[in-house]
């Protein structure tokens, strides 16, 4: 039942998409107890269903995050249109820094979206008919 789902995203490391390691550890503890009751199979099925639901939830969150990053990039691109009206001899040199920061935002946002899509590509989610 072990899943290779990372425990943190990029950046500050506080985002957690799926704690599948916890589900795996719980399953191992239950397995080690050697339950001899009828409920053992039901418990195994329940854990498997829970794990599948968590994997699907994480996949949906990755896709939603990637879409959100795309929307953010679209918004930043709107502000970058001002670059067409700029010259190389702008009196206020800080506008160049502002544009550079917009490009930095796009790069960081793209990295975040790429991370989510890579995690989605590793997801064991089964495709439906």
PDB file of C-alpha atoms in Angstrom:
ATOM      1  CA  UNK A   1       0.000   0.000   0.000  1.00  0.00           C
ATOM      2  CA  UNK A   2       3.053   2.273   0.039  1.00  0.00           C
ATOM      3  CA  UNK A   3       2.591   5.307  -2.191  1.00  0.00           C
ATOM      4  CA  UNK A   4       5.244   7.642  -3.511  1.00  0.00           C
ATOM      5  CA  UNK A   5       3.336  10.834  -2.856  1.00  0.00           C
ATOM      6  CA  UNK A   6       5.536  13.664  -1.600  1.00  0.00           C
ATOM      7  CA  UNK A   7       4.689  15.161   1.742  1.00  0.00           C
ATOM      8  CA  UNK A   8       5.396  18.721   0.712  1.00  0.00           C
ATOM      9  CA  UNK A   9       5.272  20.907  -2.315  1.00  0.00           C
ATOM     10  CA  UNK A  10       7.801  23.393  -3.565  1.00  0.00           C
ATOM     11  CA  UNK A  11       8.388  26.681  -1.879  1.00  0.00           C
ATOM     12  CA  UNK A  12       7.788  26.858   1.836  1.00  0.00           C
ATOM     13  CA  UNK A  13       7.144  23.135   2.206  1.00  0.00           C
ATOM     14  CA  UNK A  14       3.904  23.592   4.124  1.00  0.00           C
ATOM     15  CA  UNK A  15       1.558  22.276   1.465  1.00  0.00           C
ATOM     16  CA  UNK A  16       0.675  18.609   1.842  1.00  0.00           C
ATOM     17  CA  UNK A  17      -1.350  16.938  -0.881  1.00  0.00           C
ATOM     18  CA  UNK A  18      -1.596  13.429   0.529  1.00  0.00           C
ATOM     19  CA  UNK A  19      -0.231  11.777   3.613  1.00  0.00           C
ATOM     20  CA  UNK A  20      -0.335   8.330   2.108  1.00  0.00           C
ATOM     21  CA  UNK A  21       2.598   7.314   4.283  1.00  0.00           C
ATOM     22  CA  UNK A  22       0.259   7.504   7.270  1.00  0.00           C
ATOM     23  CA  UNK A  23      -2.240   5.193   5.592  1.00  0.00           C
ATOM     24  CA  UNK A  24       0.564   2.757   4.800  1.00  0.00           C
ATOM     25  CA  UNK A  25       1.872   2.819   8.358  1.00  0.00           C
ATOM     26  CA  UNK A  26      -1.642   2.296   9.719  1.00  0.00           C
ATOM     27  CA  UNK A  27      -2.145  -0.675   7.401  1.00  0.00           C
ATOM     28  CA  UNK A  28       1.171  -2.158   8.564  1.00  0.00           C
ATOM     29  CA  UNK A  29       0.231  -1.768  12.228  1.00  0.00           C
ATOM     30  CA  UNK A  30      -3.105  -3.458  11.611  1.00  0.00           C
ATOM     31  CA  UNK A  31      -1.387  -6.221   9.661  1.00  0.00           C
ATOM     32  CA  UNK A  32       1.055  -6.768  12.536  1.00  0.00           C
ATOM     33  CA  UNK A  33      -1.812  -7.205  15.003  1.00  0.00           C
ATOM     34  CA  UNK A  34      -2.785 -10.409  13.178  1.00  0.00           C
ATOM     35  CA  UNK A  35      -6.502  -9.935  13.560  1.00  0.00           C
ATOM     36  CA  UNK A  36      -8.283 -13.265  13.335  1.00  0.00           C
ATOM     37  CA  UNK A  37     -11.790 -11.916  13.113  1.00  0.00           C
ATOM     38  CA  UNK A  38     -14.237 -11.649  10.235  1.00  0.00           C
ATOM     39  CA  UNK A  39     -13.756  -7.914  10.238  1.00  0.00           C
ATOM     40  CA  UNK A  40     -10.182  -8.238   8.927  1.00  0.00           C
ATOM     41  CA  UNK A  41     -11.215  -8.354   5.277  1.00  0.00           C
ATOM     42  CA  UNK A  42     -13.644  -5.476   5.763  1.00  0.00           C
ATOM     43  CA  UNK A  43     -10.934  -3.448   7.449  1.00  0.00           C
ATOM     44  CA  UNK A  44      -8.506  -4.157   4.605  1.00  0.00           C
ATOM     45  CA  UNK A  45     -11.145  -3.159   2.047  1.00  0.00           C
ATOM     46  CA  UNK A  46     -11.924   0.023   3.961  1.00  0.00           C
ATOM     47  CA  UNK A  47      -8.264   1.000   4.125  1.00  0.00           C
ATOM     48  CA  UNK A  48      -7.848   0.301   0.407  1.00  0.00           C
ATOM     49  CA  UNK A  49     -10.915   2.434  -0.409  1.00  0.00           C
ATOM     50  CA  UNK A  50      -9.633   5.231   1.815  1.00  0.00           C
ATOM     51  CA  UNK A  51      -6.219   5.126   0.155  1.00  0.00           C
ATOM     52  CA  UNK A  52      -7.835   5.267  -3.296  1.00  0.00           C
ATOM     53  CA  UNK A  53      -9.978   8.235  -2.259  1.00  0.00           C
ATOM     54  CA  UNK A  54      -6.937  10.070  -0.904  1.00  0.00           C
ATOM     55  CA  UNK A  55      -4.985   9.433  -4.096  1.00  0.00           C
ATOM     56  CA  UNK A  56      -7.860  10.799  -6.198  1.00  0.00           C
ATOM     57  CA  UNK A  57      -8.206  13.814  -3.902  1.00  0.00           C
ATOM     58  CA  UNK A  58      -4.513  14.589  -4.230  1.00  0.00           C
ATOM     59  CA  UNK A  59      -4.710  14.241  -8.017  1.00  0.00           C
ATOM     60  CA  UNK A  60      -7.653  16.662  -8.169  1.00  0.00           C
ATOM     61  CA  UNK A  61      -5.748  19.144  -6.004  1.00  0.00           C
ATOM     62  CA  UNK A  62      -2.687  18.936  -8.250  1.00  0.00           C
ATOM     63  CA  UNK A  63      -4.788  19.606 -11.341  1.00  0.00           C
ATOM     64  CA  UNK A  64      -6.644  22.478  -9.665  1.00  0.00           C
ATOM     65  CA  UNK A  65      -3.340  24.001  -8.577  1.00  0.00           C
ATOM     66  CA  UNK A  66      -1.908  23.768 -12.100  1.00  0.00           C
ATOM     67  CA  UNK A  67      -5.013  25.468 -13.499  1.00  0.00           C
ATOM     68  CA  UNK A  68      -4.722  28.191 -10.885  1.00  0.00           C
ATOM     69  CA  UNK A  69      -1.096  28.777 -11.841  1.00  0.00           C
ATOM     70  CA  UNK A  70      -2.073  29.045 -15.518  1.00  0.00           C
ATOM     71  CA  UNK A  71      -4.684  31.670 -14.631  1.00  0.00           C
ATOM     72  CA  UNK A  72      -2.120  33.593 -12.628  1.00  0.00           C
ATOM     73  CA  UNK A  73       0.309  33.554 -15.552  1.00  0.00           C
ATOM     74  CA  UNK A  74      -2.459  34.856 -17.825  1.00  0.00           C
ATOM     75  CA  UNK A  75      -3.036  37.762 -15.434  1.00  0.00           C
ATOM     76  CA  UNK A  76       0.671  38.581 -15.287  1.00  0.00           C
ATOM     77  CA  UNK A  77       0.906  38.485 -19.085  1.00  0.00           C
ATOM     78  CA  UNK A  78      -1.750  41.188 -19.208  1.00  0.00           C
ATOM     79  CA  UNK A  79       0.545  43.518 -17.259  1.00  0.00           C
ATOM     80  CA  UNK A  80       3.496  42.617 -19.458  1.00  0.00           C
ATOM     81  CA  UNK A  81       1.718  44.176 -22.437  1.00  0.00           C
ATOM     82  CA  UNK A  82       3.079  47.504 -21.194  1.00  0.00           C
ATOM     83  CA  UNK A  83       6.510  46.410 -22.366  1.00  0.00           C
ATOM     84  CA  UNK A  84       5.414  47.149 -25.956  1.00  0.00           C
ATOM     85  CA  UNK A  85       5.127  50.835 -25.118  1.00  0.00           C
ATOM     86  CA  UNK A  86       8.438  51.068 -23.276  1.00  0.00           C
ATOM     87  CA  UNK A  87      11.640  52.387 -24.694  1.00  0.00           C
ATOM     88  CA  UNK A  88      15.243  51.686 -23.850  1.00  0.00           C
ATOM     89  CA  UNK A  89      15.628  55.203 -22.481  1.00  0.00           C
ATOM     90  CA  UNK A  90      12.800  55.417 -19.967  1.00  0.00           C
ATOM     91  CA  UNK A  91      13.292  58.257 -17.530  1.00  0.00           C
ATOM     92  CA  UNK A  92      12.027  56.161 -14.613  1.00  0.00           C
ATOM     93  CA  UNK A  93      14.448  53.233 -14.666  1.00  0.00           C
ATOM     94  CA  UNK A  94      12.442  51.396 -12.006  1.00  0.00           C
ATOM     95  CA  UNK A  95       9.943  50.287 -14.660  1.00  0.00           C
ATOM     96  CA  UNK A  96      12.558  47.841 -15.934  1.00  0.00           C
ATOM     97  CA  UNK A  97      12.826  46.322 -12.481  1.00  0.00           C
ATOM     98  CA  UNK A  98       9.035  46.082 -12.277  1.00  0.00           C
ATOM     99  CA  UNK A  99       8.943  44.165 -15.554  1.00  0.00           C
ATOM    100  CA  UNK A 100      11.785  41.931 -14.379  1.00  0.00           C
ATOM    101  CA  UNK A 101       9.756  41.102 -11.280  1.00  0.00           C
ATOM    102  CA  UNK A 102       6.787  40.178 -13.458  1.00  0.00           C
ATOM    103  CA  UNK A 103       8.993  37.770 -15.392  1.00  0.00           C
ATOM    104  CA  UNK A 104      10.243  36.350 -12.081  1.00  0.00           C
ATOM    105  CA  UNK A 105       6.631  35.835 -10.992  1.00  0.00           C
ATOM    106  CA  UNK A 106       5.892  33.963 -14.204  1.00  0.00           C
ATOM    107  CA  UNK A 107       8.936  31.741 -13.704  1.00  0.00           C
ATOM    108  CA  UNK A 108       7.991  30.928 -10.108  1.00  0.00           C
ATOM    109  CA  UNK A 109       4.363  30.361 -10.993  1.00  0.00           C
ATOM    110  CA  UNK A 110       5.311  28.126 -13.914  1.00  0.00           C
ATOM    111  CA  UNK A 111       7.571  26.119 -11.624  1.00  0.00           C
ATOM    112  CA  UNK A 112       4.682  25.611  -9.197  1.00  0.00           C
ATOM    113  CA  UNK A 113       2.370  24.509 -12.013  1.00  0.00           C
ATOM    114  CA  UNK A 114       5.021  22.179 -13.415  1.00  0.00           C
ATOM    115  CA  UNK A 115       5.495  20.618  -9.977  1.00  0.00           C
ATOM    116  CA  UNK A 116       1.777  19.864  -9.729  1.00  0.00           C
ATOM    117  CA  UNK A 117       1.674  18.359 -13.206  1.00  0.00           C
ATOM    118  CA  UNK A 118       4.719  16.181 -12.479  1.00  0.00           C
ATOM    119  CA  UNK A 119       3.078  14.939  -9.295  1.00  0.00           C
ATOM    120  CA  UNK A 120      -0.079  14.212 -11.255  1.00  0.00           C
ATOM    121  CA  UNK A 121       1.954  12.248 -13.806  1.00  0.00           C
ATOM    122  CA  UNK A 122       3.257  10.058 -10.964  1.00  0.00           C
ATOM    123  CA  UNK A 123      -0.188   9.510  -9.497  1.00  0.00           C
ATOM    124  CA  UNK A 124      -1.470   5.930  -9.532  1.00  0.00           C
ATOM    125  CA  UNK A 125      -5.018   7.175 -10.204  1.00  0.00           C
ATOM    126  CA  UNK A 126      -6.831   4.854 -12.571  1.00  0.00           C
ATOM    127  CA  UNK A 127      -8.434   6.409 -15.623  1.00  0.00           C
ATOM    128  CA  UNK A 128     -12.129   5.857 -16.068  1.00  0.00           C
ATOM    129  CA  UNK A 129     -13.939   4.487 -19.129  1.00  0.00           C
TER     130      UNK A 129
END
